[in-house]
PDB file of C-alpha atoms and ligand atoms in Angstrom:
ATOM      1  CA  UNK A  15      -6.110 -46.499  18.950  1.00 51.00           C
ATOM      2  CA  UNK A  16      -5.489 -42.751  19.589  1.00 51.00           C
ATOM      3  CA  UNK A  17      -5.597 -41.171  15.928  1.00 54.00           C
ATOM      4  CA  UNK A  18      -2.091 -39.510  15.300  1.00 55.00           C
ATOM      5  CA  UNK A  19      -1.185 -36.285  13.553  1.00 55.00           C
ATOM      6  CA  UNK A  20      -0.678 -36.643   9.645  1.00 74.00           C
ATOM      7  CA  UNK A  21      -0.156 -32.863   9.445  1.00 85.00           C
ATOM      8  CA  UNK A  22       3.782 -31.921   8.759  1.00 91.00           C
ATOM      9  CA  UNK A  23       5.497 -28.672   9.803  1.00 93.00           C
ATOM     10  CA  UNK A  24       5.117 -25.817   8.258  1.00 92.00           C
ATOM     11  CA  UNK A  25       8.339 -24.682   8.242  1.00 92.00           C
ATOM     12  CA  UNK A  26      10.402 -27.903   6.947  1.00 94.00           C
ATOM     13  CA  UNK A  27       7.465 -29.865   5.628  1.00 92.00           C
ATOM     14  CA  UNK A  28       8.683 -32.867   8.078  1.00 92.00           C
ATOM     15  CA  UNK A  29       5.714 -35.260   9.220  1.00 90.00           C
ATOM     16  CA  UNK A  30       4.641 -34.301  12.954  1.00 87.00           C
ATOM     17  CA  UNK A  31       4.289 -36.811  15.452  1.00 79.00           C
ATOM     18  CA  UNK A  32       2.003 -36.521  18.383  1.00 74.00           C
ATOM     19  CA  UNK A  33      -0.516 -33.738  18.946  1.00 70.00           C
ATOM     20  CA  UNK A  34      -2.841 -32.510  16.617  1.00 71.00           C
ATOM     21  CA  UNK A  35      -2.832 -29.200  17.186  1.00 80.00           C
ATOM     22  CA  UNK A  36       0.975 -28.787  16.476  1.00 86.00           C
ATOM     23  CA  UNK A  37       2.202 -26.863  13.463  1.00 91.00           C
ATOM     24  CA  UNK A  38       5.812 -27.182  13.655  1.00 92.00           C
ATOM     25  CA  UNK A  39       8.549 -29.897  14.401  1.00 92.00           C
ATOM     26  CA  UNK A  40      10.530 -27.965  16.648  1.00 92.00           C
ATOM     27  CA  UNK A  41      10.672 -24.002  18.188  1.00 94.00           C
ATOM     28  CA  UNK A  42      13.100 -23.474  15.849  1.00 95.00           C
ATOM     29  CA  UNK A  43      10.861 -24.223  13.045  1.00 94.00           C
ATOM     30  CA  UNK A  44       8.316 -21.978  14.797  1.00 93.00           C
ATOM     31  CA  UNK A  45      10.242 -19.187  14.958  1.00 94.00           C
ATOM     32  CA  UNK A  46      11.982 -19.210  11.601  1.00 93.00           C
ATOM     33  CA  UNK A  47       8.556 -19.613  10.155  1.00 92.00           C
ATOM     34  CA  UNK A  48       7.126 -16.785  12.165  1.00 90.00           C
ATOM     35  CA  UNK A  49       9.968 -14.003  11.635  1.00 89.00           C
ATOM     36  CA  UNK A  50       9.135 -14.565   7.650  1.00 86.00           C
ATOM     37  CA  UNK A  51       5.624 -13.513   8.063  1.00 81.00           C
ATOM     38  CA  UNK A  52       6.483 -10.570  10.020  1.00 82.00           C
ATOM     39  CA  UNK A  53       8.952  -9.550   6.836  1.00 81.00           C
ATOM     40  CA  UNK A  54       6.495 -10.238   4.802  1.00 79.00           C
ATOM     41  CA  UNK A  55       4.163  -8.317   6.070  1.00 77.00           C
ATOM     42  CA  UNK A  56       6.406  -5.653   6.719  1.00 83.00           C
ATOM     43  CA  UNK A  57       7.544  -6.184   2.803  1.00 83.00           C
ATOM     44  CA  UNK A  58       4.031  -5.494   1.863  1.00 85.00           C
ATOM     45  CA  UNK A  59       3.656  -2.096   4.024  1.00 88.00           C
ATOM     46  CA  UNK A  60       6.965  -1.011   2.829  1.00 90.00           C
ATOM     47  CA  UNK A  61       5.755  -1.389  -0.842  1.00 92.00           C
ATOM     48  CA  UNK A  62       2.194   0.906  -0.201  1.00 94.00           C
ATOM     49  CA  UNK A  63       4.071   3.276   1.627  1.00 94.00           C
ATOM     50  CA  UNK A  64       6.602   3.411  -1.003  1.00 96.00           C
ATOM     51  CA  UNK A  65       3.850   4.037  -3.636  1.00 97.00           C
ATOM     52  CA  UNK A  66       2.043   7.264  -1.550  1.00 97.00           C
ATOM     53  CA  UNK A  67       5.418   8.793  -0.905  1.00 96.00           C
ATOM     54  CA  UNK A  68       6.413   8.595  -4.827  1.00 97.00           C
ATOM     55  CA  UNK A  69       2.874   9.468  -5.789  1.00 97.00           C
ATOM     56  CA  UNK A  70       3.399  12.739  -3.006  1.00 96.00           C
ATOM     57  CA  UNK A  71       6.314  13.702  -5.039  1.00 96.00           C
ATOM     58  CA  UNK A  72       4.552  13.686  -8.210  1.00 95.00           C
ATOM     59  CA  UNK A  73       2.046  15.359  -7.092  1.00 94.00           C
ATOM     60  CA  UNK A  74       4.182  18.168  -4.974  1.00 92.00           C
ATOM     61  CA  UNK A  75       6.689  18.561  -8.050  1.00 91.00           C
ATOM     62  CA  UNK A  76       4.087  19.075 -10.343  1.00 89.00           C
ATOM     63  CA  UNK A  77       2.218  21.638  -7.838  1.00 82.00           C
ATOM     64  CA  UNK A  78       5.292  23.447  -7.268  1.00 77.00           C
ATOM     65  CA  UNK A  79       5.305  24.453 -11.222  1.00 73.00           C
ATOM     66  CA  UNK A  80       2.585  25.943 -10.629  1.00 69.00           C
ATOM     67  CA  UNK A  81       0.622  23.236 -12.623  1.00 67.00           C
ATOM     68  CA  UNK A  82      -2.648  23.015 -11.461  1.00 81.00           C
ATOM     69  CA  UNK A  83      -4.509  22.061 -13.541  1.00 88.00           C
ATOM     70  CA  UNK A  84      -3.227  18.884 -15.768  1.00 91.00           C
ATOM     71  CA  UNK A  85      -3.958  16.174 -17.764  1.00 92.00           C
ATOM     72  CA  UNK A  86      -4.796  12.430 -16.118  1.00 94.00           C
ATOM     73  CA  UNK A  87      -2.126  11.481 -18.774  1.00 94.00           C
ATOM     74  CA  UNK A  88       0.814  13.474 -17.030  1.00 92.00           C
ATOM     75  CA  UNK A  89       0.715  11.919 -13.871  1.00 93.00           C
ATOM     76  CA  UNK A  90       0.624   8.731 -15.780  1.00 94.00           C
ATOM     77  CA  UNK A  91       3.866   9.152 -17.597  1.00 95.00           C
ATOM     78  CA  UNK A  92       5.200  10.077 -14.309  1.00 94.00           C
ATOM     79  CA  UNK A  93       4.120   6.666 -12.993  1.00 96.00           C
ATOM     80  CA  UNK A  94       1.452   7.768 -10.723  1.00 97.00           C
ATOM     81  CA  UNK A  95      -0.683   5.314  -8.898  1.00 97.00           C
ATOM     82  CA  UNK A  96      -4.258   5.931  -8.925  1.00 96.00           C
ATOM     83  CA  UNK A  97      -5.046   3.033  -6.937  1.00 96.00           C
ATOM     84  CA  UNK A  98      -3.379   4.179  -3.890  1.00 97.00           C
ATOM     85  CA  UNK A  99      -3.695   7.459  -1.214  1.00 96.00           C
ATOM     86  CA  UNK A 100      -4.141   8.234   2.042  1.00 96.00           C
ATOM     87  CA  UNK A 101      -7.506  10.281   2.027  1.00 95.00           C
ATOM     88  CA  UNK A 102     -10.633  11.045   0.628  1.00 94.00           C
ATOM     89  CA  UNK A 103     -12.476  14.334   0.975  1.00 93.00           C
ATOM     90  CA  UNK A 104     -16.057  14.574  -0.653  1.00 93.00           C
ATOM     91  CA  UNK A 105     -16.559  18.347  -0.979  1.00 89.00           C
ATOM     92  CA  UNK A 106     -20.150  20.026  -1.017  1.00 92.00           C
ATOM     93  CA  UNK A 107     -20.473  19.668  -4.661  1.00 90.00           C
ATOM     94  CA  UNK A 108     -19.938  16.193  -4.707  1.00 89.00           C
ATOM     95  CA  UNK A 109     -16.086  16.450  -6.109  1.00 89.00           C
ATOM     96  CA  UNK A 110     -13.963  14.010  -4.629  1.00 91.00           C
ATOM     97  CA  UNK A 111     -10.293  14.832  -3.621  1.00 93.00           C
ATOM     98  CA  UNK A 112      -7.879  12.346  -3.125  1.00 95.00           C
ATOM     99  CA  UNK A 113      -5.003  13.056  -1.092  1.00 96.00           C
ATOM    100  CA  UNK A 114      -1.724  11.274  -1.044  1.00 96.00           C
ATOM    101  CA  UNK A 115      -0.922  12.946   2.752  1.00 95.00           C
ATOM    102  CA  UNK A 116      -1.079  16.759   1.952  1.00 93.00           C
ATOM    103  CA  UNK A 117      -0.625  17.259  -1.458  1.00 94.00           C
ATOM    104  CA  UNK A 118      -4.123  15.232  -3.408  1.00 94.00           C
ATOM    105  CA  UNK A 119      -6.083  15.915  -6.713  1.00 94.00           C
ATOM    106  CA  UNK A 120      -9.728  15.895  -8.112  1.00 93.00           C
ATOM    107  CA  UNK A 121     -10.752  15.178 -11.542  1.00 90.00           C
ATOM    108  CA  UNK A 122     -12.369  18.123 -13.425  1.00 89.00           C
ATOM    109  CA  UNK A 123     -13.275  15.626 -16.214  1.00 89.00           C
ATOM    110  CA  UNK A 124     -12.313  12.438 -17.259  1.00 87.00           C
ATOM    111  CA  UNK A 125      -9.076  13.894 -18.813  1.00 92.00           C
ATOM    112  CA  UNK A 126      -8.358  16.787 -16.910  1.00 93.00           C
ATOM    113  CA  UNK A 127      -7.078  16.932 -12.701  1.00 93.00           C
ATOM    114  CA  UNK A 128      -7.390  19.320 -10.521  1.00 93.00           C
ATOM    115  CA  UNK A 129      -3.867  19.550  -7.998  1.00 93.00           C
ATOM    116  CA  UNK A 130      -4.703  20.584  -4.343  1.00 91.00           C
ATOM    117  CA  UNK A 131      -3.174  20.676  -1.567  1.00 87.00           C
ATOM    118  CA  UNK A 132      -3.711  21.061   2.276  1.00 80.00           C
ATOM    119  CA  UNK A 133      -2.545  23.425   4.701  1.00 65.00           C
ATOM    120  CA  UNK A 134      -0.252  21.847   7.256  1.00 56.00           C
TER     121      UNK A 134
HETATM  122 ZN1   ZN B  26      10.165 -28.362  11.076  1.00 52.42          ZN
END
């Protein structure tokens, strides 16, 4: 006897019949199931970028005071991410700047930041 598929689709949860390697019921199954992982994916870019764009504007507003120096607090309260940016220059002294597209900071201690910012 020719061992059947127990697998079901992964779009409707349905039982498959016949091959083994089949993942779906139907195309329509397919594609509904594949057009959700695209916006998912796309859901998940969407959120990063809109984290480096808000952290930008944190970081530009606060540089446009003429704030350069700061506490790590301040950008805090202004809900700044310090998980995410876009680059990471290590200068010569070892001081690392992290750069959220032009506008990035380093840390002059643990409490106190540094705002830079690069020519365009
Ligand atoms: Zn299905």
């Amino acid at each position: 006897m020719t061992p059947l598929s127990n697998k079901s689709c992964l779009e409707c949860g349905i039982a498959i019949k016949g091959r083994m390697d089949k993942k779906f019921c139907c195309d329509h199954c397919r594609s509904c199931y594949n057009n959700r992982s695209r916006a998912d994916h796309s859901d998940c870019v969407r959120r990063i970028n809109n984290i480096l764009v808000k952290n930008r504007k944190i970081l530009r507003e606060l540089c446009s005071r003429e704030k350069y120096r700061i506490s790590t607090e301040i950008l805090k309260l202004h809900g700044f991410d310090f998980e995410h940016f876009t680059s990471l220059k290590v200068k010569k002294n070892g001081q690392c700047c992290y750069y959220c597209y032009d506008h990035g900071y380093l840390a002059v201690d643990e409490d106190t930041l540094m705002l830079v910012s690069q020519p365009h």
